[in-house]
Coordinates of C-alpha atoms in Angstrom, one line a residue:
M24 CA 0.0 0.0 0.0
T25 CA 1.4 3.4 -1.0
P26 CA 1.8 5.7 2.1
E27 CA 0.1 9.0 2.1
P28 CA 2.4 12.1 1.8
P29 CA 2.7 14.2 5.0
N30 CA 0.6 17.3 5.6
S31 CA 3.7 19.2 6.8
V32 CA 5.5 21.3 4.2
Q33 CA 8.5 22.0 6.4
L34 CA 11.5 20.7 4.5
K35 CA 15.2 20.1 5.4
A36 CA 17.8 20.2 2.7
I37 CA 20.0 17.0 2.4
A38 CA 23.1 16.2 0.5
S39 CA 22.7 16.6 -3.3
D40 CA 24.4 14.7 -6.1
G41 CA 26.6 15.9 -8.9
S42 CA 23.6 17.5 -10.8
F43 CA 21.7 20.7 -10.2
R44 CA 18.9 18.9 -8.4
R45 CA 18.2 19.7 -4.7
Y46 CA 16.7 17.2 -2.3
F47 CA 14.6 17.9 0.8
R48 CA 13.4 15.6 3.6
F49 CA 10.1 16.4 5.4
S50 CA 10.5 17.5 9.0
E51 CA 7.9 14.9 10.1
P52 CA 8.7 11.2 9.5
S53 CA 7.9 10.4 5.9
H54 CA 8.6 7.9 3.1
W55 CA 9.1 10.7 0.6
L56 CA 11.6 13.3 -0.6
A57 CA 10.8 16.5 -2.3
V58 CA 13.0 17.2 -5.3
D59 CA 13.7 20.5 -7.0
A60 CA 15.1 19.7 -10.5
P61 CA 15.5 23.0 -12.4
P62 CA 14.0 22.4 -15.9
Q63 CA 16.9 24.5 -17.4
T64 CA 19.4 21.8 -16.6
E65 CA 17.4 18.7 -15.6
D66 CA 15.1 16.5 -17.7
S67 CA 12.4 15.5 -15.3
R68 CA 10.3 13.8 -18.0
Q69 CA 13.2 11.4 -18.8
F70 CA 13.8 10.8 -15.1
V71 CA 10.2 9.9 -14.4
A72 CA 9.9 7.7 -17.6
L73 CA 13.2 5.8 -16.7
A74 CA 12.1 5.3 -13.1
R75 CA 8.9 3.7 -14.2
Y76 CA 10.7 1.6 -16.9
L77 CA 13.3 0.3 -14.5
S78 CA 10.9 -0.4 -11.8
Q79 CA 8.7 -2.4 -14.2
H80 CA 11.7 -4.6 -14.9
G81 CA 12.6 -5.3 -11.3
V82 CA 15.3 -2.7 -10.7
G83 CA 15.1 -1.1 -7.2
T84 CA 14.4 2.5 -8.2
P85 CA 12.4 5.0 -6.1
R86 CA 8.7 5.2 -6.6
I87 CA 7.3 8.6 -7.8
L88 CA 4.3 9.8 -6.0
A89 CA 3.8 13.1 -7.9
A90 CA 5.6 15.0 -10.6
D91 CA 5.3 18.5 -12.1
E92 CA 7.7 17.8 -15.0
T93 CA 7.3 21.3 -16.4
Q94 CA 8.5 23.1 -13.3
G95 CA 10.8 20.2 -12.1
F96 CA 9.1 19.4 -8.8
L97 CA 8.9 15.8 -7.8
L98 CA 7.9 13.7 -4.8
V99 CA 9.9 10.5 -4.7
E100 CA 10.4 7.6 -2.4
D101 CA 13.0 8.2 0.3
F102 CA 15.5 5.3 0.5
G103 CA 17.1 6.7 3.6
D104 CA 20.8 7.3 4.2
K105 CA 22.4 3.8 4.2
L106 CA 24.7 4.5 1.2
F107 CA 26.5 1.5 -0.1
N108 CA 29.8 3.4 0.2
R109 CA 29.4 4.0 3.9
Q110 CA 28.6 0.4 4.6
L111 CA 31.8 -0.9 2.9
T112 CA 34.4 -2.6 5.1
D113 CA 36.8 -5.4 4.4
A114 CA 34.3 -7.8 6.0
S115 CA 31.1 -6.5 4.3
A116 CA 32.5 -5.9 0.8
P117 CA 32.1 -9.5 -0.6
T118 CA 28.4 -9.6 0.3
L119 CA 27.7 -6.0 -0.7
Y120 CA 29.4 -6.4 -4.1
R121 CA 27.5 -9.6 -4.8
E122 CA 24.3 -7.7 -4.1
A123 CA 25.4 -4.8 -6.3
M124 CA 26.3 -7.2 -9.2
A125 CA 23.0 -9.0 -8.8
S126 CA 21.2 -5.6 -9.1
L127 CA 23.3 -4.7 -12.1
L128 CA 22.4 -8.0 -13.8
Q129 CA 18.8 -7.2 -13.3
L130 CA 19.3 -3.8 -14.8
Q131 CA 21.1 -5.2 -17.8
Q132 CA 18.3 -7.6 -18.5
C133 CA 15.9 -4.7 -19.2
P134 CA 14.7 -4.8 -22.8
D135 CA 15.8 -2.1 -25.2
D136 CA 13.5 0.8 -25.8
H137 CA 14.7 3.0 -28.7
Q138 CA 12.3 5.8 -27.9
L139 CA 13.3 6.0 -24.3
I140 CA 17.0 5.1 -24.2
P141 CA 19.5 7.1 -26.2
R142 CA 22.4 5.3 -27.9
Y143 CA 25.9 5.5 -26.4
D144 CA 27.2 6.2 -29.9
Q145 CA 30.6 7.3 -31.1
A146 CA 29.6 11.0 -31.2
L147 CA 28.6 10.9 -27.5
L148 CA 31.7 8.9 -26.5
R149 CA 33.9 11.6 -28.2
R150 CA 32.0 14.5 -26.5
E151 CA 32.7 12.8 -23.2
L152 CA 36.4 12.3 -23.8
L153 CA 36.8 15.9 -24.9
I154 CA 35.6 17.0 -21.4
F155 CA 39.1 15.7 -20.3
S156 CA 40.9 17.9 -22.9
E157 CA 38.8 21.0 -22.2
W158 CA 38.4 20.9 -18.5
F159 CA 41.2 18.8 -17.0
V160 CA 44.1 19.5 -19.4
S161 CA 43.4 23.0 -20.4
A162 CA 41.2 24.6 -17.8
L163 CA 42.4 23.0 -14.6
L164 CA 46.1 22.3 -15.4
G165 CA 46.5 25.2 -17.9
Y166 CA 48.3 22.9 -20.5
S167 CA 47.9 23.4 -24.3
P168 CA 48.7 20.2 -26.2
T169 CA 50.9 20.5 -29.3
S170 CA 49.6 19.3 -32.6
S171 CA 51.4 16.0 -32.2
E172 CA 50.0 15.6 -28.7
Q173 CA 46.6 16.3 -30.0
A174 CA 47.0 13.6 -32.6
L175 CA 48.0 11.2 -29.9
L176 CA 44.8 12.0 -28.0
D177 CA 42.7 11.6 -31.1
T178 CA 44.2 8.2 -31.7
V179 CA 43.6 7.1 -28.1
F180 CA 40.0 8.5 -28.1
H181 CA 39.2 6.7 -31.4
T182 CA 40.6 3.4 -30.1
L183 CA 38.5 3.7 -27.0
E184 CA 35.4 4.6 -28.9
E185 CA 35.8 1.7 -31.3
A186 CA 36.3 -0.7 -28.5
A187 CA 33.2 0.5 -26.6
L188 CA 31.1 0.1 -29.7
A189 CA 32.5 -3.4 -30.4
Q190 CA 31.3 -4.7 -27.0
P191 CA 27.9 -6.3 -26.6
Q192 CA 25.4 -3.5 -25.9
T193 CA 23.0 -3.4 -22.9
L194 CA 21.3 -0.8 -20.8
V195 CA 23.9 1.3 -19.1
H196 CA 23.1 3.3 -15.9
R197 CA 26.3 5.4 -16.6
D198 CA 27.0 6.2 -12.9
Y199 CA 26.7 2.9 -11.2
H200 CA 28.9 3.4 -8.1
S201 CA 28.9 3.3 -4.4
F202 CA 27.2 6.6 -3.8
N203 CA 24.3 5.8 -6.1
L204 CA 23.4 2.5 -4.4
L205 CA 21.6 2.3 -1.1
L206 CA 20.7 -0.5 1.4
I207 CA 16.9 0.0 1.5
P208 CA 15.5 0.2 5.0
P209 CA 13.0 -2.5 6.0
R210 CA 10.2 0.1 6.3
I211 CA 10.3 0.5 2.5
G212 CA 8.9 -3.0 2.2
A213 CA 11.6 -4.2 -0.2
K214 CA 14.9 -6.0 0.0
G215 CA 18.2 -5.5 -1.8
L216 CA 19.7 -2.3 -3.1
G217 CA 18.1 0.9 -4.1
V218 CA 19.4 2.4 -7.3
I219 CA 19.4 6.2 -7.8
D220 CA 20.8 8.8 -10.3
F221 CA 19.8 6.8 -13.3
Q222 CA 18.4 9.6 -15.5
G223 CA 21.5 9.5 -17.8
A224 CA 20.9 5.9 -18.8
L225 CA 22.0 4.9 -22.3
W226 CA 22.3 1.8 -24.5
G227 CA 26.0 1.0 -24.6
A228 CA 28.9 -1.2 -23.7
C229 CA 28.1 -4.1 -21.4
T230 CA 31.0 -3.7 -19.0
Y231 CA 30.6 0.1 -18.5
D232 CA 28.6 -0.1 -15.2
L233 CA 30.8 -3.0 -14.0
A234 CA 33.9 -0.8 -14.3
S235 CA 32.0 2.1 -12.6
L236 CA 31.2 -0.2 -9.7
L237 CA 34.5 -2.1 -9.3
R238 CA 36.9 0.7 -10.1
D239 CA 34.8 3.3 -8.2
C240 CA 36.3 6.8 -8.0
Y241 CA 35.3 6.8 -4.3
A242 CA 36.4 3.3 -3.2
R243 CA 39.4 1.2 -4.2
W244 CA 39.9 -2.5 -3.7
P245 CA 43.0 -4.7 -4.4
A246 CA 43.6 -5.3 -8.1
E247 CA 43.4 -9.1 -7.8
Q248 CA 40.1 -8.8 -5.9
V249 CA 38.7 -6.5 -8.6
R250 CA 39.8 -9.0 -11.3
Q251 CA 38.1 -11.9 -9.5
W252 CA 34.9 -9.9 -9.0
A253 CA 34.9 -9.0 -12.7
L254 CA 35.3 -12.6 -13.7
D255 CA 32.6 -13.7 -11.4
Y256 CA 30.3 -11.2 -13.1
R257 CA 31.3 -12.6 -16.5
Q258 CA 30.1 -16.1 -15.3
Q259 CA 26.8 -14.7 -14.1
A260 CA 26.3 -12.7 -17.3
L261 CA 27.0 -15.8 -19.3
A262 CA 24.5 -17.9 -17.2
A263 CA 21.9 -15.2 -17.7
N264 CA 22.4 -15.2 -21.5
L265 CA 23.4 -11.6 -21.4
L266 CA 26.7 -12.5 -23.2
E267 CA 27.7 -14.8 -26.0
P268 CA 30.7 -17.0 -25.0
V269 CA 33.7 -14.7 -24.4
S270 CA 37.2 -15.6 -23.0
E271 CA 38.3 -14.3 -19.6
T272 CA 41.1 -12.4 -21.4
E273 CA 38.8 -10.7 -23.8
F274 CA 36.2 -9.8 -21.1
L275 CA 38.9 -8.3 -18.9
R276 CA 40.1 -6.2 -21.9
W277 CA 36.6 -4.9 -22.4
F278 CA 36.4 -4.1 -18.7
D279 CA 39.8 -2.3 -18.6
W280 CA 39.3 -0.3 -21.8
I281 CA 35.8 0.9 -20.9
G282 CA 37.1 1.8 -17.5
L283 CA 39.9 3.8 -19.1
Q284 CA 37.3 5.7 -21.2
R285 CA 35.3 6.4 -18.1
H286 CA 38.2 7.6 -15.9
I287 CA 39.6 9.9 -18.6
K288 CA 36.1 11.4 -18.9
V289 CA 35.7 11.7 -15.1
L290 CA 39.0 13.6 -14.7
G291 CA 37.3 16.3 -16.9
I292 CA 34.0 16.1 -15.1
F293 CA 35.5 16.6 -11.7
A294 CA 37.5 19.6 -13.0
R295 CA 34.4 21.0 -14.6
M296 CA 32.3 20.6 -11.5
H297 CA 34.9 22.7 -9.6
L298 CA 35.6 25.4 -12.3
R299 CA 32.1 25.8 -13.9
D300 CA 29.7 24.6 -11.2
G301 CA 31.4 25.8 -8.0
K302 CA 31.5 22.3 -6.6
P303 CA 35.1 21.7 -5.5
H304 CA 34.5 18.6 -3.3
H305 CA 35.4 16.1 -6.0
L306 CA 38.9 17.6 -6.5
S307 CA 40.1 15.2 -3.7
D308 CA 38.9 12.3 -5.9
L309 CA 41.2 13.2 -8.8
P310 CA 44.3 11.3 -7.5
L311 CA 42.5 8.0 -7.4
T312 CA 41.0 8.6 -10.8
I313 CA 44.5 9.4 -12.1
R314 CA 45.7 6.1 -10.5
Y315 CA 43.1 4.1 -12.3
T316 CA 43.8 5.9 -15.6
L317 CA 47.5 5.3 -15.5
E318 CA 47.4 1.7 -14.2
V319 CA 45.3 0.6 -17.1
A320 CA 47.0 2.8 -19.7
E321 CA 50.5 1.4 -18.7
T322 CA 49.2 -2.2 -19.0
Y323 CA 48.3 -2.1 -22.7
P324 CA 50.8 -1.2 -25.5
E325 CA 48.0 0.8 -27.3
F326 CA 47.9 3.3 -24.5
Q327 CA 51.5 3.4 -23.2
P328 CA 52.4 6.5 -25.2
F329 CA 49.3 8.2 -23.6
A330 CA 50.5 7.2 -20.2
Q331 CA 54.0 8.5 -20.8
W332 CA 52.6 11.8 -22.1
F333 CA 50.4 12.1 -19.1
K334 CA 53.2 11.4 -16.6
T335 CA 55.7 13.7 -18.4
R336 CA 53.4 16.7 -19.3
L337 CA 50.4 16.6 -17.0
L338 CA 51.5 15.0 -13.8
P339 CA 54.1 17.7 -12.9
L340 CA 51.4 20.3 -13.3
A341 CA 49.0 18.3 -11.2
E342 CA 51.6 18.0 -8.4
Q343 CA 51.6 21.8 -8.0
Q344 CA 47.9 21.9 -7.3
A345 CA 46.4 22.1 -3.8
W346 CA 44.2 19.0 -4.3
Y347 CA 47.0 16.7 -5.4
S348 CA 48.2 13.8 -3.3
N349 CA 50.4 10.9 -4.4
Y350 CA 48.3 9.1 -6.9
R351 CA 50.3 5.8 -6.5
R352 CA 48.8 5.5 -3.0
A353 CA 45.4 7.0 -3.7
G354 CA 42.5 4.9 -2.4
D355 CA 44.7 2.5 -0.4
R356 CA 42.9 1.1 2.6

Protein backbone atom coordinates (compact mmCIF):
# COMPACT_ATOMS: atom_id res chain seq x y z
CA MET A 1 0.00 0.00 0.00
CA THR A 2 1.40 3.40 -0.95
CA PRO A 3 1.77 5.66 2.13
CA GLU A 4 0.12 9.04 2.09
CA PRO A 5 2.36 12.11 1.81
CA PRO A 6 2.67 14.17 5.00
CA ASN A 7 0.62 17.30 5.57
CA SER A 8 3.66 19.24 6.78
CA VAL A 9 5.50 21.35 4.23
CA GLN A 10 8.53 21.97 6.43
CA LEU A 11 11.54 20.68 4.54
CA LYS A 12 15.19 20.11 5.41
CA ALA A 13 17.81 20.16 2.67
CA ILE A 14 19.95 17.02 2.40
CA ALA A 15 23.11 16.25 0.46
CA SER A 16 22.73 16.58 -3.30
CA ASP A 17 24.37 14.65 -6.13
CA GLY A 18 26.58 15.95 -8.92
CA SER A 19 23.65 17.50 -10.79
CA PHE A 20 21.72 20.72 -10.15
CA ARG A 21 18.91 18.86 -8.39
CA ARG A 22 18.18 19.67 -4.75
CA TYR A 23 16.66 17.19 -2.29
CA PHE A 24 14.57 17.92 0.79
CA ARG A 25 13.37 15.65 3.58
CA PHE A 26 10.12 16.38 5.40
CA SER A 27 10.47 17.52 9.02
CA GLU A 28 7.87 14.93 10.05
CA PRO A 29 8.67 11.23 9.47
CA SER A 30 7.92 10.43 5.87
CA HIS A 31 8.63 7.91 3.14
CA TRP A 32 9.07 10.70 0.59
CA LEU A 33 11.60 13.26 -0.58
CA ALA A 34 10.81 16.55 -2.28
CA VAL A 35 13.02 17.21 -5.30
CA ASP A 36 13.68 20.51 -7.04
CA ALA A 37 15.05 19.70 -10.50
CA PRO A 38 15.51 22.97 -12.44
CA PRO A 39 14.04 22.44 -15.93
CA GLN A 40 16.85 24.53 -17.44
CA THR A 41 19.38 21.80 -16.56
CA GLU A 42 17.42 18.66 -15.59
CA ASP A 43 15.10 16.54 -17.71
CA SER A 44 12.40 15.45 -15.26
CA ARG A 45 10.32 13.79 -17.96
CA GLN A 46 13.20 11.44 -18.77
CA PHE A 47 13.80 10.79 -15.07
CA VAL A 48 10.17 9.86 -14.44
CA ALA A 49 9.94 7.69 -17.56
CA LEU A 50 13.17 5.83 -16.73
CA ALA A 51 12.14 5.34 -13.08
CA ARG A 52 8.94 3.65 -14.17
CA TYR A 53 10.65 1.60 -16.88
CA LEU A 54 13.35 0.33 -14.51
CA SER A 55 10.87 -0.44 -11.75
CA GLN A 56 8.68 -2.40 -14.16
CA HIS A 57 11.69 -4.61 -14.91
CA GLY A 58 12.64 -5.33 -11.33
CA VAL A 59 15.28 -2.67 -10.65
CA GLY A 60 15.06 -1.06 -7.21
CA THR A 61 14.38 2.54 -8.20
CA PRO A 62 12.38 5.00 -6.06
CA ARG A 63 8.65 5.19 -6.60
CA ILE A 64 7.34 8.56 -7.76
CA LEU A 65 4.25 9.81 -5.96
CA ALA A 66 3.84 13.09 -7.86
CA ALA A 67 5.64 15.03 -10.56
CA ASP A 68 5.33 18.49 -12.07
CA GLU A 69 7.68 17.80 -14.95
CA THR A 70 7.34 21.30 -16.42
CA GLN A 71 8.53 23.05 -13.27
CA GLY A 72 10.77 20.22 -12.13
CA PHE A 73 9.11 19.44 -8.80
CA LEU A 74 8.94 15.78 -7.75
CA LEU A 75 7.87 13.74 -4.76
CA VAL A 76 9.90 10.53 -4.74
CA GLU A 77 10.40 7.63 -2.40
CA ASP A 78 12.97 8.19 0.34
CA PHE A 79 15.47 5.33 0.45
CA GLY A 80 17.14 6.68 3.59
CA ASP A 81 20.82 7.29 4.24
CA LYS A 82 22.44 3.83 4.19
CA LEU A 83 24.67 4.52 1.23
CA PHE A 84 26.53 1.52 -0.12
CA ASN A 85 29.80 3.45 0.17
CA ARG A 86 29.39 4.03 3.90
CA GLN A 87 28.62 0.39 4.63
CA LEU A 88 31.77 -0.91 2.94
CA THR A 89 34.37 -2.62 5.10
CA ASP A 90 36.79 -5.44 4.40
CA ALA A 91 34.28 -7.78 6.04
CA SER A 92 31.13 -6.47 4.33
CA ALA A 93 32.54 -5.91 0.83
CA PRO A 94 32.12 -9.47 -0.56
CA THR A 95 28.42 -9.57 0.34
CA LEU A 96 27.71 -6.01 -0.74
CA TYR A 97 29.41 -6.39 -4.11
CA ARG A 98 27.52 -9.62 -4.75
CA GLU A 99 24.30 -7.71 -4.13
CA ALA A 100 25.44 -4.83 -6.34
CA MET A 101 26.33 -7.16 -9.19
CA ALA A 102 23.00 -9.00 -8.84
CA SER A 103 21.22 -5.65 -9.09
CA LEU A 104 23.33 -4.74 -12.13
CA LEU A 105 22.43 -8.03 -13.84
CA GLN A 106 18.77 -7.18 -13.27
CA LEU A 107 19.30 -3.75 -14.81
CA GLN A 108 21.11 -5.18 -17.82
CA GLN A 109 18.27 -7.58 -18.53
CA CYS A 110 15.90 -4.67 -19.18
CA PRO A 111 14.73 -4.79 -22.81
CA ASP A 112 15.79 -2.10 -25.24
CA ASP A 113 13.45 0.82 -25.83
CA HIS A 114 14.72 2.97 -28.69
CA GLN A 115 12.32 5.80 -27.94
CA LEU A 116 13.26 6.03 -24.27
CA ILE A 117 16.96 5.10 -24.18
CA PRO A 118 19.48 7.09 -26.25
CA ARG A 119 22.38 5.31 -27.94
CA TYR A 120 25.87 5.51 -26.41
CA ASP A 121 27.24 6.18 -29.90
CA GLN A 122 30.63 7.35 -31.12
CA ALA A 123 29.64 11.01 -31.18
CA LEU A 124 28.63 10.91 -27.52
CA LEU A 125 31.70 8.94 -26.53
CA ARG A 126 33.87 11.59 -28.21
CA ARG A 127 32.02 14.48 -26.52
CA GLU A 128 32.66 12.83 -23.18
CA LEU A 129 36.35 12.29 -23.83
CA LEU A 130 36.75 15.90 -24.94
CA ILE A 131 35.64 16.97 -21.44
CA PHE A 132 39.06 15.70 -20.34
CA SER A 133 40.87 17.88 -22.89
CA GLU A 134 38.83 20.99 -22.22
CA TRP A 135 38.40 20.94 -18.46
CA PHE A 136 41.20 18.84 -16.95
CA VAL A 137 44.06 19.46 -19.36
CA SER A 138 43.36 23.03 -20.44
CA ALA A 139 41.17 24.65 -17.78
CA LEU A 140 42.43 22.99 -14.57
CA LEU A 141 46.09 22.34 -15.42
CA GLY A 142 46.54 25.16 -17.94
CA TYR A 143 48.25 22.95 -20.50
CA SER A 144 47.90 23.36 -24.27
CA PRO A 145 48.71 20.17 -26.21
CA THR A 146 50.92 20.50 -29.27
CA SER A 147 49.61 19.29 -32.63
CA SER A 148 51.43 15.98 -32.23
CA GLU A 149 50.05 15.56 -28.70
CA GLN A 150 46.56 16.30 -29.98
CA ALA A 151 47.05 13.65 -32.64
CA LEU A 152 48.01 11.20 -29.89
CA LEU A 153 44.84 12.03 -27.98
CA ASP A 154 42.74 11.62 -31.11
CA THR A 155 44.21 8.17 -31.66
CA VAL A 156 43.58 7.12 -28.06
CA PHE A 157 40.04 8.47 -28.11
CA HIS A 158 39.25 6.73 -31.40
CA THR A 159 40.63 3.43 -30.09
CA LEU A 160 38.49 3.65 -26.96
CA GLU A 161 35.39 4.61 -28.93
CA GLU A 162 35.78 1.69 -31.33
CA ALA A 163 36.34 -0.71 -28.45
CA ALA A 164 33.23 0.50 -26.62
CA LEU A 165 31.06 0.07 -29.71
CA ALA A 166 32.48 -3.41 -30.40
CA GLN A 167 31.31 -4.74 -27.02
CA PRO A 168 27.87 -6.32 -26.63
CA GLN A 169 25.41 -3.50 -25.92
CA THR A 170 23.03 -3.40 -22.95
CA LEU A 171 21.32 -0.85 -20.76
CA VAL A 172 23.94 1.34 -19.06
CA HIS A 173 23.12 3.25 -15.88
CA ARG A 174 26.26 5.36 -16.56
CA ASP A 175 26.95 6.22 -12.91
CA TYR A 176 26.65 2.87 -11.17
CA HIS A 177 28.89 3.39 -8.12
CA SER A 178 28.88 3.28 -4.35
CA PHE A 179 27.18 6.64 -3.81
CA ASN A 180 24.27 5.78 -6.12
CA LEU A 181 23.37 2.53 -4.39
CA LEU A 182 21.60 2.29 -1.05
CA LEU A 183 20.67 -0.46 1.36
CA ILE A 184 16.91 -0.02 1.47
CA PRO A 185 15.52 0.20 5.01
CA PRO A 186 13.02 -2.52 6.02
CA ARG A 187 10.25 0.09 6.32
CA ILE A 188 10.28 0.48 2.55
CA GLY A 189 8.89 -3.02 2.25
CA ALA A 190 11.56 -4.24 -0.16
CA LYS A 191 14.89 -6.04 0.00
CA GLY A 192 18.16 -5.50 -1.82
CA LEU A 193 19.73 -2.34 -3.12
CA GLY A 194 18.09 0.90 -4.09
CA VAL A 195 19.39 2.44 -7.32
CA ILE A 196 19.35 6.22 -7.85
CA ASP A 197 20.76 8.85 -10.25
CA PHE A 198 19.83 6.81 -13.31
CA GLN A 199 18.44 9.59 -15.49
CA GLY A 200 21.47 9.53 -17.82
CA ALA A 201 20.93 5.89 -18.79
CA LEU A 202 21.99 4.89 -22.30
CA TRP A 203 22.27 1.76 -24.46
CA GLY A 204 25.98 0.97 -24.60
CA ALA A 205 28.95 -1.20 -23.66
CA CYS A 206 28.10 -4.14 -21.42
CA THR A 207 31.05 -3.65 -19.03
CA TYR A 208 30.63 0.09 -18.47
CA ASP A 209 28.62 -0.13 -15.24
CA LEU A 210 30.77 -2.99 -13.96
CA ALA A 211 33.86 -0.79 -14.34
CA SER A 212 32.03 2.08 -12.61
CA LEU A 213 31.24 -0.22 -9.70
CA LEU A 214 34.50 -2.12 -9.28
CA ARG A 215 36.87 0.73 -10.14
CA ASP A 216 34.85 3.27 -8.22
CA CYS A 217 36.32 6.77 -7.98
CA TYR A 218 35.31 6.78 -4.29
CA ALA A 219 36.39 3.30 -3.17
CA ARG A 220 39.37 1.20 -4.22
CA TRP A 221 39.94 -2.52 -3.74
CA PRO A 222 43.03 -4.66 -4.42
CA ALA A 223 43.60 -5.32 -8.11
CA GLU A 224 43.38 -9.10 -7.77
CA GLN A 225 40.08 -8.82 -5.89
CA VAL A 226 38.67 -6.55 -8.59
CA ARG A 227 39.80 -8.98 -11.27
CA GLN A 228 38.08 -11.88 -9.52
CA TRP A 229 34.85 -9.93 -9.02
CA ALA A 230 34.87 -8.97 -12.71
CA LEU A 231 35.33 -12.61 -13.75
CA ASP A 232 32.58 -13.70 -11.35
CA TYR A 233 30.32 -11.20 -13.07
CA ARG A 234 31.30 -12.62 -16.46
CA GLN A 235 30.15 -16.06 -15.31
CA GLN A 236 26.84 -14.70 -14.06
CA ALA A 237 26.25 -12.72 -17.26
CA LEU A 238 26.95 -15.81 -19.35
CA ALA A 239 24.55 -17.85 -17.21
CA ALA A 240 21.88 -15.17 -17.68
CA ASN A 241 22.41 -15.23 -21.47
CA LEU A 242 23.45 -11.59 -21.44
CA LEU A 243 26.68 -12.50 -23.24
CA GLU A 244 27.74 -14.82 -25.99
CA PRO A 245 30.74 -16.98 -24.98
CA VAL A 246 33.74 -14.73 -24.37
CA SER A 247 37.16 -15.61 -22.97
CA GLU A 248 38.33 -14.28 -19.63
CA THR A 249 41.13 -12.37 -21.39
CA GLU A 250 38.77 -10.65 -23.82
CA PHE A 251 36.25 -9.80 -21.10
CA LEU A 252 38.93 -8.26 -18.91
CA ARG A 253 40.14 -6.21 -21.87
CA TRP A 254 36.60 -4.91 -22.38
CA PHE A 255 36.44 -4.11 -18.66
CA ASP A 256 39.82 -2.35 -18.60
CA TRP A 257 39.32 -0.31 -21.76
CA ILE A 258 35.83 0.94 -20.95
CA GLY A 259 37.07 1.81 -17.46
CA LEU A 260 39.87 3.82 -19.05
CA GLN A 261 37.34 5.70 -21.18
CA ARG A 262 35.28 6.43 -18.08
CA HIS A 263 38.18 7.59 -15.94
CA ILE A 264 39.59 9.88 -18.64
CA LYS A 265 36.14 11.44 -18.89
CA VAL A 266 35.70 11.69 -15.11
CA LEU A 267 38.97 13.61 -14.74
CA GLY A 268 37.34 16.25 -16.91
CA ILE A 269 33.99 16.08 -15.13
CA PHE A 270 35.51 16.57 -11.68
CA ALA A 271 37.50 19.55 -12.99
CA ARG A 272 34.38 21.01 -14.64
CA MET A 273 32.30 20.61 -11.48
CA HIS A 274 34.88 22.70 -9.65
CA LEU A 275 35.55 25.36 -12.26
CA ARG A 276 32.12 25.79 -13.85
CA ASP A 277 29.66 24.63 -11.21
CA GLY A 278 31.39 25.79 -8.03
CA LYS A 279 31.52 22.25 -6.59
CA PRO A 280 35.14 21.65 -5.52
CA HIS A 281 34.52 18.61 -3.31
CA HIS A 282 35.44 16.12 -6.04
CA LEU A 283 38.94 17.56 -6.49
CA SER A 284 40.12 15.23 -3.72
CA ASP A 285 38.93 12.29 -5.85
CA LEU A 286 41.20 13.22 -8.75
CA PRO A 287 44.32 11.34 -7.50
CA LEU A 288 42.48 8.01 -7.37
CA THR A 289 41.02 8.65 -10.82
CA ILE A 290 44.52 9.39 -12.10
CA ARG A 291 45.72 6.14 -10.54
CA TYR A 292 43.08 4.09 -12.33
CA THR A 293 43.81 5.89 -15.59
CA LEU A 294 47.54 5.28 -15.50
CA GLU A 295 47.38 1.72 -14.17
CA VAL A 296 45.29 0.60 -17.14
CA ALA A 297 47.04 2.78 -19.74
CA GLU A 298 50.45 1.44 -18.70
CA THR A 299 49.23 -2.16 -19.02
CA TYR A 300 48.34 -2.07 -22.72
CA PRO A 301 50.78 -1.19 -25.54
CA GLU A 302 48.01 0.75 -27.30
CA PHE A 303 47.89 3.29 -24.47
CA GLN A 304 51.46 3.38 -23.18
CA PRO A 305 52.36 6.51 -25.22
CA PHE A 306 49.34 8.24 -23.64
CA ALA A 307 50.47 7.16 -20.17
CA GLN A 308 53.98 8.45 -20.80
CA TRP A 309 52.64 11.77 -22.09
CA PHE A 310 50.36 12.09 -19.07
CA LYS A 311 53.21 11.41 -16.62
CA THR A 312 55.65 13.71 -18.43
CA ARG A 313 53.41 16.67 -19.26
CA LEU A 314 50.37 16.62 -16.99
CA LEU A 315 51.52 15.03 -13.76
CA PRO A 316 54.11 17.75 -12.93
CA LEU A 317 51.36 20.35 -13.28
CA ALA A 318 48.96 18.30 -11.15
CA GLU A 319 51.58 17.96 -8.44
CA GLN A 320 51.60 21.76 -8.05
CA GLN A 321 47.87 21.90 -7.28
CA ALA A 322 46.43 22.06 -3.75
CA TRP A 323 44.19 19.05 -4.33
CA TYR A 324 47.02 16.73 -5.38
CA SER A 325 48.23 13.78 -3.32
CA ASN A 326 50.43 10.89 -4.41
CA TYR A 327 48.28 9.05 -6.92
CA ARG A 328 50.27 5.84 -6.45
CA ARG A 329 48.76 5.47 -2.96
CA ALA A 330 45.36 7.01 -3.66
CA GLY A 331 42.52 4.89 -2.35
CA ASP A 332 44.74 2.48 -0.40
CA ARG A 333 42.86 1.10 2.56
